[in-house]
Coordinates of C-alpha atoms (C1' of nucleotides) in Angstrom, one line a residue:
Chain A
M191 CA 0.0 0.0 0.0
V192 CA 2.7 2.4 0.9
A193 CA 4.6 1.5 -2.2
K194 CA 1.5 2.1 -4.3
S195 CA 0.8 5.6 -3.1
K196 CA 4.4 6.7 -3.1
N197 CA 4.6 5.6 -6.7
S198 CA 1.7 7.5 -8.0
I199 CA 3.3 10.6 -6.5
S200 CA 6.6 10.0 -8.1
K201 CA 5.2 9.2 -11.5
K202 CA 3.0 12.3 -11.8
S203 CA 4.9 14.4 -9.4
S204 CA 6.3 17.0 -11.7
Y205 CA 2.8 17.8 -12.9
K206 CA 0.9 17.6 -9.6
I207 CA 3.2 19.5 -7.4
K208 CA 4.2 22.2 -9.8
N209 CA 0.6 22.9 -10.8
K210 CA -1.2 21.9 -7.6
N211 CA -4.3 21.2 -9.6
P212 CA -4.3 20.3 -13.3
L213 CA -7.8 21.7 -13.9
Q214 CA -6.8 25.0 -12.4
A215 CA -3.7 25.1 -14.6
K216 CA -5.9 24.6 -17.6
Q217 CA -8.2 27.4 -16.7
Q218 CA -5.4 29.9 -16.3
S219 CA -5.0 32.6 -18.9
K220 CA -3.1 31.5 -22.0
K221 CA 0.0 33.4 -21.0
N222 CA 0.2 32.0 -17.5
K223 CA -0.5 28.5 -18.8
L224 CA 2.4 28.8 -21.2
K225 CA 4.7 29.9 -18.4
T226 CA 3.6 27.0 -16.2
Y227 CA 4.4 24.5 -18.9
I228 CA 7.7 26.0 -19.7
L229 CA 8.8 25.6 -16.1
M230 CA 7.4 22.1 -16.0
S231 CA 9.3 20.8 -19.0
K232 CA 12.6 22.0 -17.7
E233 CA 12.3 21.5 -14.0
I234 CA 13.9 18.8 -11.9
T235 CA 12.2 16.9 -9.2
S236 CA 13.4 18.2 -5.9
R237 CA 15.5 16.1 -3.6
A238 CA 12.9 16.4 -0.8
Q239 CA 10.2 15.3 -3.1
D240 CA 11.8 12.2 -4.5
Y241 CA 15.5 11.7 -4.2
S242 CA 15.8 8.9 -6.7
Q243 CA 13.8 10.8 -9.3
W244 CA 15.9 13.8 -8.6
Y245 CA 19.0 11.8 -9.4
N246 CA 17.5 10.4 -12.6
D247 CA 16.4 13.9 -13.7
L248 CA 19.9 15.2 -13.3
V249 CA 21.5 12.5 -15.3
L250 CA 18.9 12.7 -18.1
K251 CA 18.3 16.4 -18.2
G252 CA 21.8 17.3 -17.5
G253 CA 22.7 15.5 -20.7
L254 CA 25.0 12.9 -19.1
A255 CA 23.3 9.7 -20.2
D256 CA 20.2 8.1 -21.8
Y257 CA 18.5 4.9 -21.4
S258 CA 19.2 2.5 -24.2
A259 CA 17.3 -0.4 -25.8
G260 CA 19.1 -3.1 -23.9
R261 CA 18.0 -4.1 -20.4
G262 CA 19.9 -2.2 -17.8
C263 CA 22.2 -0.6 -20.4
M264 CA 22.7 3.1 -20.9
V265 CA 24.2 5.4 -23.5
I266 CA 26.8 7.7 -22.1
K267 CA 26.2 11.0 -23.9
P268 CA 29.0 13.4 -25.0
Y269 CA 28.7 15.6 -21.9
G270 CA 28.8 12.6 -19.6
Y271 CA 31.6 10.9 -21.5
A272 CA 33.6 14.1 -21.4
L273 CA 33.3 14.0 -17.6
W274 CA 34.5 10.3 -17.7
E275 CA 37.4 11.2 -20.0
N276 CA 38.5 13.9 -17.5
M277 CA 38.3 11.4 -14.7
Q278 CA 40.2 8.8 -16.8
A279 CA 42.9 11.2 -17.7
Q280 CA 43.6 12.1 -14.1
L281 CA 43.5 8.6 -12.8
D282 CA 45.6 7.3 -15.7
K283 CA 48.2 9.9 -14.9
M284 CA 48.3 8.9 -11.3
F285 CA 48.6 5.2 -12.2
K286 CA 51.5 5.9 -14.6
E287 CA 53.2 8.2 -12.1
T288 CA 53.3 5.2 -9.7
G289 CA 54.8 2.8 -12.3
H290 CA 51.7 1.2 -13.8
E291 CA 51.3 0.4 -17.5
N292 CA 48.1 0.0 -19.5
A293 CA 47.3 -3.2 -21.4
Y294 CA 44.1 -4.7 -22.8
F295 CA 42.7 -8.2 -22.2
P296 CA 39.8 -9.9 -23.9
L297 CA 36.1 -9.4 -23.1
F298 CA 35.5 -13.2 -23.3
V299 CA 36.7 -15.6 -20.7
P300 CA 36.5 -19.3 -21.3
K301 CA 34.4 -21.0 -18.7
S302 CA 37.2 -23.3 -17.5
L303 CA 39.4 -20.3 -16.8
F304 CA 36.6 -18.4 -15.1
E305 CA 35.9 -21.2 -12.6
A306 CA 39.6 -21.8 -11.7
E307 CA 39.5 -19.5 -8.7
E308 CA 36.6 -21.0 -6.9
K309 CA 35.6 -18.2 -4.5
N310 CA 35.8 -15.6 -7.2
A311 CA 33.8 -17.7 -9.7
E312 CA 31.2 -18.4 -7.1
G313 CA 30.9 -14.8 -6.2
F314 CA 30.2 -13.7 -9.7
A315 CA 28.4 -16.8 -11.0
K316 CA 24.9 -15.3 -10.5
E317 CA 25.5 -12.3 -12.6
C318 CA 27.3 -13.5 -15.6
A319 CA 26.3 -13.1 -19.3
V320 CA 27.3 -16.2 -21.1
V321 CA 28.0 -16.7 -24.8
T322 CA 26.9 -20.1 -25.9
H323 CA 26.5 -19.7 -29.7
Y324 CA 28.4 -17.9 -32.4
R325 CA 25.8 -17.7 -35.2
L326 CA 22.3 -16.7 -36.1
K327 CA 20.2 -17.9 -39.0
S328 CA 16.9 -17.0 -40.6
D329 CA 14.0 -18.5 -38.7
P330 CA 12.1 -20.8 -41.0
D331 CA 8.9 -20.4 -39.0
N332 CA 9.1 -16.7 -38.6
K333 CA 9.8 -14.8 -41.8
G334 CA 12.2 -11.9 -41.5
K335 CA 13.3 -13.0 -38.0
L336 CA 16.5 -14.5 -36.8
M337 CA 17.1 -17.4 -34.5
V338 CA 20.1 -18.8 -32.7
D339 CA 21.6 -21.5 -34.9
P340 CA 21.6 -24.6 -32.8
E341 CA 24.4 -26.0 -35.0
A342 CA 26.6 -23.2 -33.9
K343 CA 26.9 -24.1 -30.3
L344 CA 30.3 -23.4 -28.7
E345 CA 32.3 -26.4 -27.4
E346 CA 33.1 -24.3 -24.4
E347 CA 30.9 -21.4 -23.2
L348 CA 32.5 -17.9 -23.0
I349 CA 31.8 -15.8 -20.0
V350 CA 31.5 -12.1 -20.7
R351 CA 33.9 -10.7 -18.0
P352 CA 32.3 -9.4 -14.9
T353 CA 36.0 -8.7 -13.9
S354 CA 39.2 -9.9 -15.5
E355 CA 41.2 -11.7 -12.8
A356 CA 40.8 -15.1 -14.5
I357 CA 41.9 -14.2 -18.0
I358 CA 44.7 -11.9 -16.7
W359 CA 46.1 -14.4 -14.3
N360 CA 46.0 -17.1 -16.9
T361 CA 48.1 -14.7 -19.1
Y362 CA 50.5 -13.8 -16.2
K363 CA 51.4 -17.4 -15.9
G364 CA 53.3 -17.1 -19.1
W365 CA 54.8 -13.7 -18.2
I366 CA 56.3 -14.5 -14.9
Q367 CA 59.2 -16.8 -14.2
S368 CA 61.7 -14.9 -12.1
Y369 CA 61.7 -12.3 -9.3
R370 CA 63.2 -10.1 -12.1
D371 CA 59.8 -10.2 -13.8
L372 CA 58.2 -8.6 -10.7
P373 CA 56.5 -6.5 -9.7
L374 CA 54.1 -6.7 -12.7
L375 CA 52.0 -3.5 -12.6
I376 CA 49.2 -3.5 -15.1
N377 CA 46.0 -1.6 -15.5
Q378 CA 43.3 -1.8 -18.1
W379 CA 40.5 0.5 -19.1
A380 CA 37.6 -1.7 -20.1
N381 CA 34.0 -2.5 -20.0
V382 CA 32.6 -5.3 -17.9
V383 CA 29.2 -6.9 -17.6
R384 CA 27.3 -7.8 -14.5
W385 CA 23.8 -9.0 -14.9
E386 CA 22.3 -7.0 -12.1
M387 CA 18.7 -7.5 -10.9
R388 CA 18.0 -3.8 -10.6
T389 CA 19.9 -1.2 -12.5
R390 CA 20.3 2.6 -12.0
L391 CA 22.0 5.0 -14.4
F392 CA 25.7 5.1 -13.6
L393 CA 25.3 3.6 -10.2
R394 CA 24.5 0.1 -11.4
T395 CA 24.2 -0.7 -15.0
A396 CA 24.5 -4.1 -16.7
E397 CA 27.5 -2.9 -18.6
F398 CA 29.9 -0.4 -17.2
L399 CA 33.2 1.2 -17.9
W400 CA 36.0 1.0 -15.4
Q401 CA 39.7 0.5 -14.9
E402 CA 41.0 -2.6 -13.3
G403 CA 44.5 -2.9 -12.1
H404 CA 46.1 -6.3 -11.6
T405 CA 49.5 -6.6 -10.0
A406 CA 51.9 -9.4 -9.1
H407 CA 54.6 -9.1 -6.4
A408 CA 57.4 -11.2 -4.9
T409 CA 56.3 -10.7 -1.4
K410 CA 53.2 -10.3 0.7
K411 CA 54.5 -7.0 2.1
E412 CA 54.9 -5.5 -1.4
A413 CA 51.4 -6.7 -2.5
V414 CA 49.8 -5.2 0.6
A415 CA 51.8 -1.9 0.1
E416 CA 50.5 -1.8 -3.5
T417 CA 47.0 -2.3 -2.4
E418 CA 47.3 0.5 0.1
L419 CA 49.1 2.8 -2.4
I420 CA 46.2 2.5 -4.8
L421 CA 43.6 3.1 -2.1
G422 CA 45.5 6.3 -1.4
I423 CA 45.4 7.3 -5.0
Y424 CA 41.6 6.6 -5.1
A425 CA 41.1 8.7 -2.0
E426 CA 43.2 11.5 -3.3
F427 CA 41.4 11.5 -6.6
A428 CA 38.0 11.5 -4.9
E429 CA 38.8 14.3 -2.5
T430 CA 41.1 16.5 -4.6
F431 CA 39.4 16.1 -8.0
M432 CA 35.8 15.0 -7.3
A433 CA 35.7 17.2 -4.2
T434 CA 34.1 14.3 -2.5
P435 CA 35.3 13.4 1.0
V436 CA 35.8 9.7 1.5
I437 CA 36.6 7.4 4.4
K438 CA 39.3 4.8 3.8
G439 CA 38.7 1.5 5.4
L440 CA 38.6 -2.2 5.3
K441 CA 35.7 -4.3 4.4
T442 CA 34.5 -7.0 6.7
A443 CA 34.7 -10.6 5.6
N444 CA 31.1 -10.6 4.5
E445 CA 31.6 -7.6 2.2
R446 CA 35.0 -8.7 0.9
F447 CA 35.6 -9.2 -2.8
A448 CA 35.2 -12.8 -3.8
G449 CA 38.7 -14.3 -3.9
A450 CA 40.4 -11.5 -1.9
E451 CA 42.2 -11.8 1.4
E452 CA 41.5 -8.2 2.3
T453 CA 39.4 -5.6 0.6
Y454 CA 40.2 -1.9 1.1
C455 CA 37.6 0.7 0.1
I456 CA 36.7 4.3 0.0
E457 CA 33.2 5.1 1.2
A458 CA 31.4 8.4 0.3
M459 CA 28.3 9.8 1.7
M460 CA 25.5 11.0 -0.6
Q461 CA 23.2 13.8 0.2
D462 CA 20.5 11.4 1.4
G463 CA 22.9 10.0 3.9
K464 CA 23.4 6.7 2.1
A465 CA 26.8 5.3 1.5
L466 CA 28.4 4.7 -1.9
Q467 CA 31.4 2.6 -2.3
A468 CA 33.5 4.7 -4.6
G469 CA 36.5 2.4 -5.1
T470 CA 38.0 -0.8 -4.0
S471 CA 41.5 -2.2 -3.8
H472 CA 42.0 -5.8 -3.0
F473 CA 44.9 -7.7 -1.5
L474 CA 44.5 -11.1 -3.2
G475 CA 47.1 -13.0 -1.3
Q476 CA 48.3 -16.0 -3.4
N477 CA 44.8 -17.1 -4.2
F478 CA 45.0 -16.4 -7.9
A479 CA 48.6 -17.4 -8.3
K480 CA 47.7 -20.8 -6.9
A481 CA 44.5 -21.1 -9.0
F482 CA 46.4 -20.3 -12.1
D483 CA 49.8 -21.7 -11.1
V484 CA 51.8 -18.5 -11.3
K485 CA 55.1 -19.2 -9.7
F486 CA 58.4 -17.4 -9.7
T487 CA 62.0 -18.2 -8.7
D488 CA 63.4 -15.8 -6.1
K489 CA 66.9 -14.7 -5.5
E490 CA 67.7 -17.8 -3.4
N491 CA 66.5 -20.0 -6.3
K492 CA 63.3 -20.9 -4.3
L493 CA 60.1 -21.4 -6.2
D494 CA 57.0 -19.6 -4.8
Y495 CA 53.6 -18.3 -5.8
V496 CA 53.4 -14.6 -6.5
W497 CA 51.4 -12.2 -4.4
A498 CA 48.6 -10.2 -6.0
S499 CA 46.4 -7.1 -5.8
S500 CA 43.5 -5.9 -7.9
W501 CA 41.7 -2.6 -7.8
G502 CA 39.1 -0.7 -9.7
V503 CA 36.9 2.4 -10.0
S504 CA 34.1 2.7 -12.5
T505 CA 31.7 5.0 -14.2
R506 CA 29.8 4.7 -10.9
L507 CA 32.1 7.6 -9.8
I508 CA 29.9 9.8 -12.1
G509 CA 26.9 8.8 -10.1
A510 CA 28.8 9.7 -6.9
L511 CA 29.8 13.0 -8.3
V512 CA 26.2 13.8 -9.3
M513 CA 24.8 12.9 -5.9
A514 CA 27.5 14.5 -3.8
H515 CA 27.2 18.1 -4.9
S516 CA 24.2 18.8 -7.1
D517 CA 21.1 20.7 -6.0
D518 CA 17.5 21.1 -7.1
E519 CA 18.5 23.4 -10.0
G520 CA 20.7 20.8 -11.5
L521 CA 24.2 19.4 -11.6
V522 CA 27.1 21.0 -9.6
L523 CA 30.4 19.8 -11.0
P524 CA 33.8 20.3 -9.5
P525 CA 35.9 22.6 -11.6
K526 CA 38.7 20.1 -11.9
L527 CA 36.5 17.6 -13.7
A528 CA 33.9 19.8 -15.4
P529 CA 33.8 19.4 -19.2
I530 CA 33.1 23.1 -19.4
Q531 CA 34.6 25.1 -16.6
V532 CA 33.5 28.6 -17.7
V533 CA 30.7 29.6 -20.0
I534 CA 30.5 33.1 -21.5
V535 CA 27.1 34.4 -22.4
P536 CA 26.8 37.6 -24.5
I537 CA 23.9 39.9 -24.0
F538 CA 23.3 42.3 -26.8
K539 CA 20.9 44.4 -28.9
G540 CA 21.8 44.3 -32.5
E541 CA 24.9 43.3 -34.5
E542 CA 26.9 46.4 -33.5
Q543 CA 26.8 45.5 -29.8
K544 CA 27.5 41.9 -30.6
Q545 CA 30.7 42.8 -32.4
L546 CA 31.9 44.9 -29.5
I547 CA 31.3 42.0 -27.1
D548 CA 32.9 39.5 -29.5
K549 CA 36.0 41.7 -29.5
K550 CA 36.3 41.7 -25.7
V551 CA 35.5 38.0 -25.4
T552 CA 38.1 37.0 -28.0
V553 CA 40.8 38.4 -25.8
L554 CA 39.4 36.9 -22.7
L555 CA 39.0 33.5 -24.4
Q556 CA 42.7 33.6 -25.3
H557 CA 43.8 34.4 -21.8
L558 CA 41.6 31.6 -20.3
K559 CA 42.6 29.0 -22.8
L560 CA 46.2 29.8 -22.4
A561 CA 45.8 29.2 -18.7
G562 CA 44.3 25.8 -19.5
V563 CA 40.7 26.8 -18.6
K564 CA 38.0 24.9 -20.5
V565 CA 35.8 27.8 -21.6
K566 CA 32.9 28.0 -23.9
Y567 CA 31.6 31.1 -25.6
D568 CA 27.9 30.5 -26.2
D569 CA 26.9 33.2 -28.8
N570 CA 24.3 30.9 -30.3
D571 CA 21.5 33.2 -31.3
N572 CA 18.7 30.6 -31.0
N573 CA 18.4 31.0 -27.3
R574 CA 18.1 34.1 -25.1
P575 CA 20.4 34.7 -22.2
G576 CA 17.9 33.6 -19.6
W577 CA 17.5 30.3 -21.3
K578 CA 21.2 29.8 -21.4
F579 CA 21.6 30.7 -17.7
A580 CA 19.2 28.0 -16.7
E581 CA 20.7 25.5 -19.1
Y582 CA 24.2 25.9 -17.8
E583 CA 23.0 25.7 -14.3
M584 CA 21.4 22.5 -15.1
K585 CA 24.6 21.2 -16.6
G586 CA 26.6 22.3 -13.6
V587 CA 29.1 24.6 -15.3
P588 CA 31.0 26.1 -12.3
V589 CA 31.4 29.6 -13.6
R590 CA 29.2 31.7 -15.9
I591 CA 30.3 35.1 -17.3
A592 CA 27.6 37.4 -18.7
I593 CA 28.7 40.3 -20.7
G594 CA 26.5 43.0 -22.2
A595 CA 26.7 46.6 -23.4
R596 CA 26.1 47.9 -19.9
D597 CA 29.1 45.9 -18.7
L598 CA 31.3 47.1 -21.5
A599 CA 30.6 50.7 -20.7
N600 CA 31.8 50.0 -17.1
N601 CA 34.6 47.7 -18.2
V602 CA 33.1 44.8 -16.1
V603 CA 31.4 41.5 -16.5
E604 CA 28.9 39.7 -14.4
V605 CA 30.3 36.5 -12.9
A606 CA 28.1 33.9 -11.4
R607 CA 29.2 30.8 -9.5
R608 CA 27.1 27.7 -9.8
D609 CA 27.7 26.3 -6.3
T610 CA 26.4 29.2 -4.3
K611 CA 24.5 30.9 -7.1
E612 CA 26.3 34.1 -6.0
K613 CA 26.7 36.8 -8.7
M614 CA 29.4 39.4 -8.7
S615 CA 30.8 42.1 -10.9
M616 CA 34.4 41.8 -12.0
C617 CA 36.7 44.1 -13.8
I618 CA 37.6 43.0 -17.3
D619 CA 41.3 43.8 -16.6
G620 CA 42.9 40.8 -15.1
L621 CA 39.7 38.8 -15.3
A622 CA 41.3 35.6 -16.4
E623 CA 43.4 35.5 -13.2
N624 CA 40.4 36.1 -11.1
I625 CA 38.4 33.5 -12.8
I626 CA 41.1 30.9 -12.3
K627 CA 41.2 31.9 -8.6
L628 CA 37.4 31.6 -8.5
L629 CA 37.5 28.1 -10.0
E630 CA 40.0 27.1 -7.3
D631 CA 37.8 28.6 -4.6
I632 CA 34.7 26.7 -5.9
Q633 CA 36.7 23.4 -5.9
V634 CA 37.5 23.9 -2.3
A635 CA 34.1 25.2 -1.3
I636 CA 32.2 22.3 -2.6
Y637 CA 34.6 19.9 -1.0
E638 CA 34.2 21.7 2.3
K639 CA 30.5 21.7 2.0
A640 CA 30.4 18.0 1.3
R641 CA 32.8 17.3 4.2
L642 CA 30.8 19.4 6.6
F643 CA 27.7 17.5 5.6
R644 CA 29.5 14.2 5.9
D645 CA 30.9 15.0 9.4
E646 CA 27.6 16.2 10.6
H647 CA 26.0 13.0 9.5
I648 CA 28.3 10.5 11.2
T649 CA 26.7 9.8 14.6
K650 CA 27.7 7.5 17.4
A651 CA 25.2 4.9 18.7
D652 CA 25.9 3.0 21.9
S653 CA 22.8 0.8 22.1
W654 CA 20.6 -1.1 19.8
D655 CA 17.6 1.3 20.4
E656 CA 19.8 4.3 19.6
F657 CA 21.1 2.5 16.5
V658 CA 17.6 1.8 15.1
Q659 CA 16.3 5.2 16.0
L660 CA 19.2 6.9 14.2
L661 CA 18.9 4.7 11.1
D662 CA 15.3 5.8 10.6
G663 CA 15.5 9.2 12.1
K664 CA 18.7 10.7 10.8
A665 CA 20.4 10.3 7.5
G666 CA 24.1 9.3 7.5
F667 CA 26.6 6.8 8.9
I668 CA 26.5 5.4 12.3
S669 CA 29.6 4.7 14.3
A670 CA 29.1 1.8 16.6
H671 CA 30.7 -1.1 18.3
W672 CA 30.4 -4.6 16.7
D673 CA 31.6 -7.8 18.1
G674 CA 33.5 -8.7 15.0
T675 CA 31.6 -11.8 14.0
P676 CA 30.0 -12.2 10.5
Q677 CA 26.9 -13.7 12.2
T678 CA 26.2 -10.4 14.1
E679 CA 26.8 -8.4 11.0
E680 CA 24.4 -10.5 9.1
K681 CA 21.8 -10.2 11.8
I682 CA 22.1 -6.5 11.9
K683 CA 21.7 -6.4 8.1
D684 CA 18.5 -8.4 8.4
L685 CA 17.1 -6.4 11.2
A686 CA 18.0 -2.9 10.2
K687 CA 19.0 -3.1 6.5
A688 CA 22.2 -1.4 7.3
T689 CA 25.6 -2.9 6.5
I690 CA 29.1 -2.3 7.8
R691 CA 30.5 0.1 5.2
C692 CA 34.0 -0.2 6.5
I693 CA 36.3 -0.5 9.4
P694 CA 38.1 2.9 9.0
L695 CA 41.9 2.7 8.6
N696 CA 43.9 4.0 11.6
N697 CA 40.7 3.5 13.6
K698 CA 40.7 4.8 17.2
Q699 CA 40.8 1.8 19.5
E700 CA 38.3 2.0 22.4
E701 CA 36.7 -0.4 24.8
G702 CA 33.0 -0.9 24.1
N703 CA 30.2 -3.4 23.7
C704 CA 28.5 -4.6 20.5
I705 CA 25.3 -2.8 19.9
L706 CA 23.5 -6.0 19.2
T707 CA 25.1 -8.8 21.3
G708 CA 26.7 -6.7 24.0
A709 CA 30.0 -8.6 23.5
A710 CA 33.3 -6.8 24.1
S711 CA 34.6 -4.8 21.2
T712 CA 37.8 -2.8 20.7
Q713 CA 36.7 -0.3 18.1
R714 CA 33.8 1.3 16.4
V715 CA 32.9 0.5 12.7
L716 CA 30.8 2.5 10.3
F717 CA 27.3 1.3 9.5
A718 CA 25.0 2.7 6.8
R719 CA 22.4 2.0 4.3
A720 CA 24.1 1.9 1.0
Y721 CA 23.7 2.1 -2.8
Chain B
rC91 C1' 14.1 -12.4 -9.6
rG92 C1' 9.4 -11.7 -5.8
rG93 C1' 5.5 -7.8 -4.4
rG94 C1' 3.3 -3.0 -6.2
rA95 C1' 2.7 1.0 -9.9
rU96 C1' 3.3 3.2 -14.7
rG97 C1' 4.0 3.3 -20.3
rU98 C1' -0.2 7.9 -25.6
rA99 C1' 4.8 12.7 -30.9
rG100 C1' 11.6 14.4 -28.6
rC101 C1' 9.4 15.9 -23.4
rG102 C1' 5.1 16.6 -20.1
rU103 C1' 0.0 15.0 -20.8
rA104 C1' -6.1 14.5 -22.0
rG105 C1' -9.0 10.5 -23.5
rC106 C1' -9.1 4.4 -21.0
rC107 C1' -13.3 2.9 -15.8
rC108 C1' -18.4 2.7 -19.7
rG109 C1' -14.7 0.0 -27.1
rG110 C1' -17.4 3.6 -32.3
rU111 C1' -15.7 9.3 -37.6
rU112 C1' -9.8 12.7 -38.5
rA113 C1' -6.4 10.9 -30.7
rU114 C1' -6.4 16.4 -26.8
rC115 C1' -3.4 20.3 -25.1
rG116 C1' 1.4 22.6 -23.9
rC117 C1' 6.7 22.6 -24.5
rG118 C1' 10.2 21.4 -28.1
rC119 C1' 11.1 21.1 -33.6
rC120 C1' 10.8 23.5 -39.0
rU121 C1' 9.9 28.4 -42.0
rG122 C1' 9.5 33.8 -41.9
rG123 C1' 9.7 38.1 -39.0
rU124 C1' 10.3 40.9 -34.4
rU125 C1' 13.5 40.1 -30.1
rU126 C1' 17.9 39.4 -26.4
rG127 C1' 20.4 41.9 -18.4
rG128 C1' 16.9 35.0 -15.6
rG129 C1' 13.8 29.7 -19.4
rA130 C1' 10.9 35.8 -25.6
rC131 C1' 6.7 36.9 -29.0
rC132 C1' 3.7 36.8 -33.7
rA133 C1' 2.2 34.0 -38.1
rG134 C1' 2.4 29.5 -40.7
rG135 C1' 3.9 24.2 -40.7
rA136 C1' 5.6 19.2 -39.8
rG137 C1' 5.5 15.3 -36.3
rG138 C1' 1.6 9.4 -33.6
rU139 C1' 1.2 2.2 -36.6
rC140 C1' -1.5 5.1 -28.4
rG141 C1' 5.7 0.5 -25.2
rC142 C1' 5.9 -4.4 -28.2
rA143 C1' 3.3 -9.0 -29.6
rA144 C1' -0.9 -12.0 -29.6
rG145 C1' -6.1 -12.6 -28.5
rU146 C1' -11.6 -11.1 -27.9
rU147 C1' -14.8 -8.0 -31.3
rC148 C1' -18.1 -5.9 -37.1
rG149 C1' -14.7 -2.3 -34.8
rA150 C1' -9.3 -1.8 -29.6
rA151 C1' -5.4 3.8 -27.1
rU152 C1' -9.7 1.8 -24.4
rC153 C1' -11.1 -5.3 -22.7
rU154 C1' -7.7 -10.0 -21.9
rU155 C1' -2.8 -12.5 -21.9
rG156 C1' 2.4 -12.5 -22.6
rC157 C1' 6.8 -9.7 -23.2
rC158 C1' 9.8 -5.2 -22.8
rA159 C1' 11.2 -0.7 -20.1
rU160 C1' 11.1 2.6 -15.9
rC161 C1' 9.9 3.8 -10.7
rC162 C1' 9.0 2.2 -5.4
rC163 C1' 9.8 -2.0 -1.6
rG164 C1' 12.8 -6.5 -1.0
rA165 C1' 17.0 -10.0 -2.4
rC166 C1' 22.0 -9.0 -5.2
rC167 C1' 25.8 -5.6 -6.1
rA168 C1' 31.1 -1.4 -8.1

RNA sequence: CGGGAUGUAGCGUAGCCCGGUUAUCGCGCCUGGUUUGGGACCAGGAGGUCGCAAGUUCGAAUCUUGCCAUCCCGACCA
């Protein structure tokens, strides 16, 4: 019943809430009616009204992605892809700076390889797309239609990779013989497929883009160090570039990657207080080396299995970015990743004014581009300034510059920042420097805003009652004692729908009692409902 | 995948309960003109096999079944 009524609101919400009463709207004067509809067609569902719908509206109306014909699949549109490319470029740089190289491994994994590491195979088995045939033919019973040719059945099924450990470790076997071949530090940018039950744009799609690093080391110590190094890179990327504060931590055994000895993660908090795992780095021990028989000879001529790590972040980061900063007017993108950092909108009456503005803008564009600023001059005459203002706010462009005849006369421009919606007048002389400074300020400001929100929404709970009350009463993470057993974690998950997001690294040790069982505990862990 | 809801032009929708000429309205789009400091206006125009597929019927957007997609609640998960 609850679901039913909620749904009807969400489906018709933009109409009902914005117009209060459809009949009334229809009876308005023609002019008013037009205005109402204009607002309607462009407006975004508010966060308070329906958080999920708000998210979808941002992604779709912000021009990041579209639904596609395939179940759970999406099209990443140019604006969204540009965002991804910016993320990629930065991460790729960070990986290469720390000695990693890119390579590419196949999409298809023979089933016999896939099942070699048992835990990993089991963990992903339920969500694998499987290629069983390699040919279609005309359907004799159904003119113009195709059918799978039963004659073209594969001897061995091919698994569409949900992750590439299997195919990569099978390859590494041939690449590694000596300690001199180590460490092997490889990353690949790829797509993977996970047949998810329920998908959501960017957050969980059947196919997604990601990078996956797979490294091999001579010692456990090195492999752990690599795992932690990458976690640090992920955290730095999230905080410095995405302006999204994250908590570094360890997953519990229940939440660990299938086949890993230890899973490190960064957890971000969304504006609804839910947790989003933004990246993971796994210490794989010798599990894959043993499964794929990857041995090396060390300096003492002893034969041993290599130690491994794997790590990845995906286009899910775009979802995190959208939810972390955006507001009811649209996207708010951090300057360091925004496809367009500055948009310039001319305001003019007649060609003469336009030419004067063009002249000023040309110089400004030069200065900004030289300084590496991604700037767009939107002098498209199809839309009026007001339309453009709203459009670029929707798209989350960090800084907007409006320049008209009035400004030229005063040698100023109007500068508006997306994050605070604040407008200010700036002198044209030295404008580029001030804009660059402003972009930096915005980057810091949205990070600080998100951090403040995050910190205000981590609450301690010291009893089960408190825990349950907080979960339903206040959005965010809950810091609480846990007895350390998977059974208790499972029980809490069943009872409260909250999971342990992580055991924070460098966690403060303190005596306490498990909120569920009362058993002794030495530290608090972070609980939350998660995406 | 289980429970619930929805699907009509690019978008938002009326009509559906109670089957019956040419499917409603707005935005957007195209052409021409006037405009341009917060989603412009006038005139003219194009755009739909009513999500898809079967079925019932003389006749289906409307009734029935199946499928697909989306949303909400679960389970699963980056």
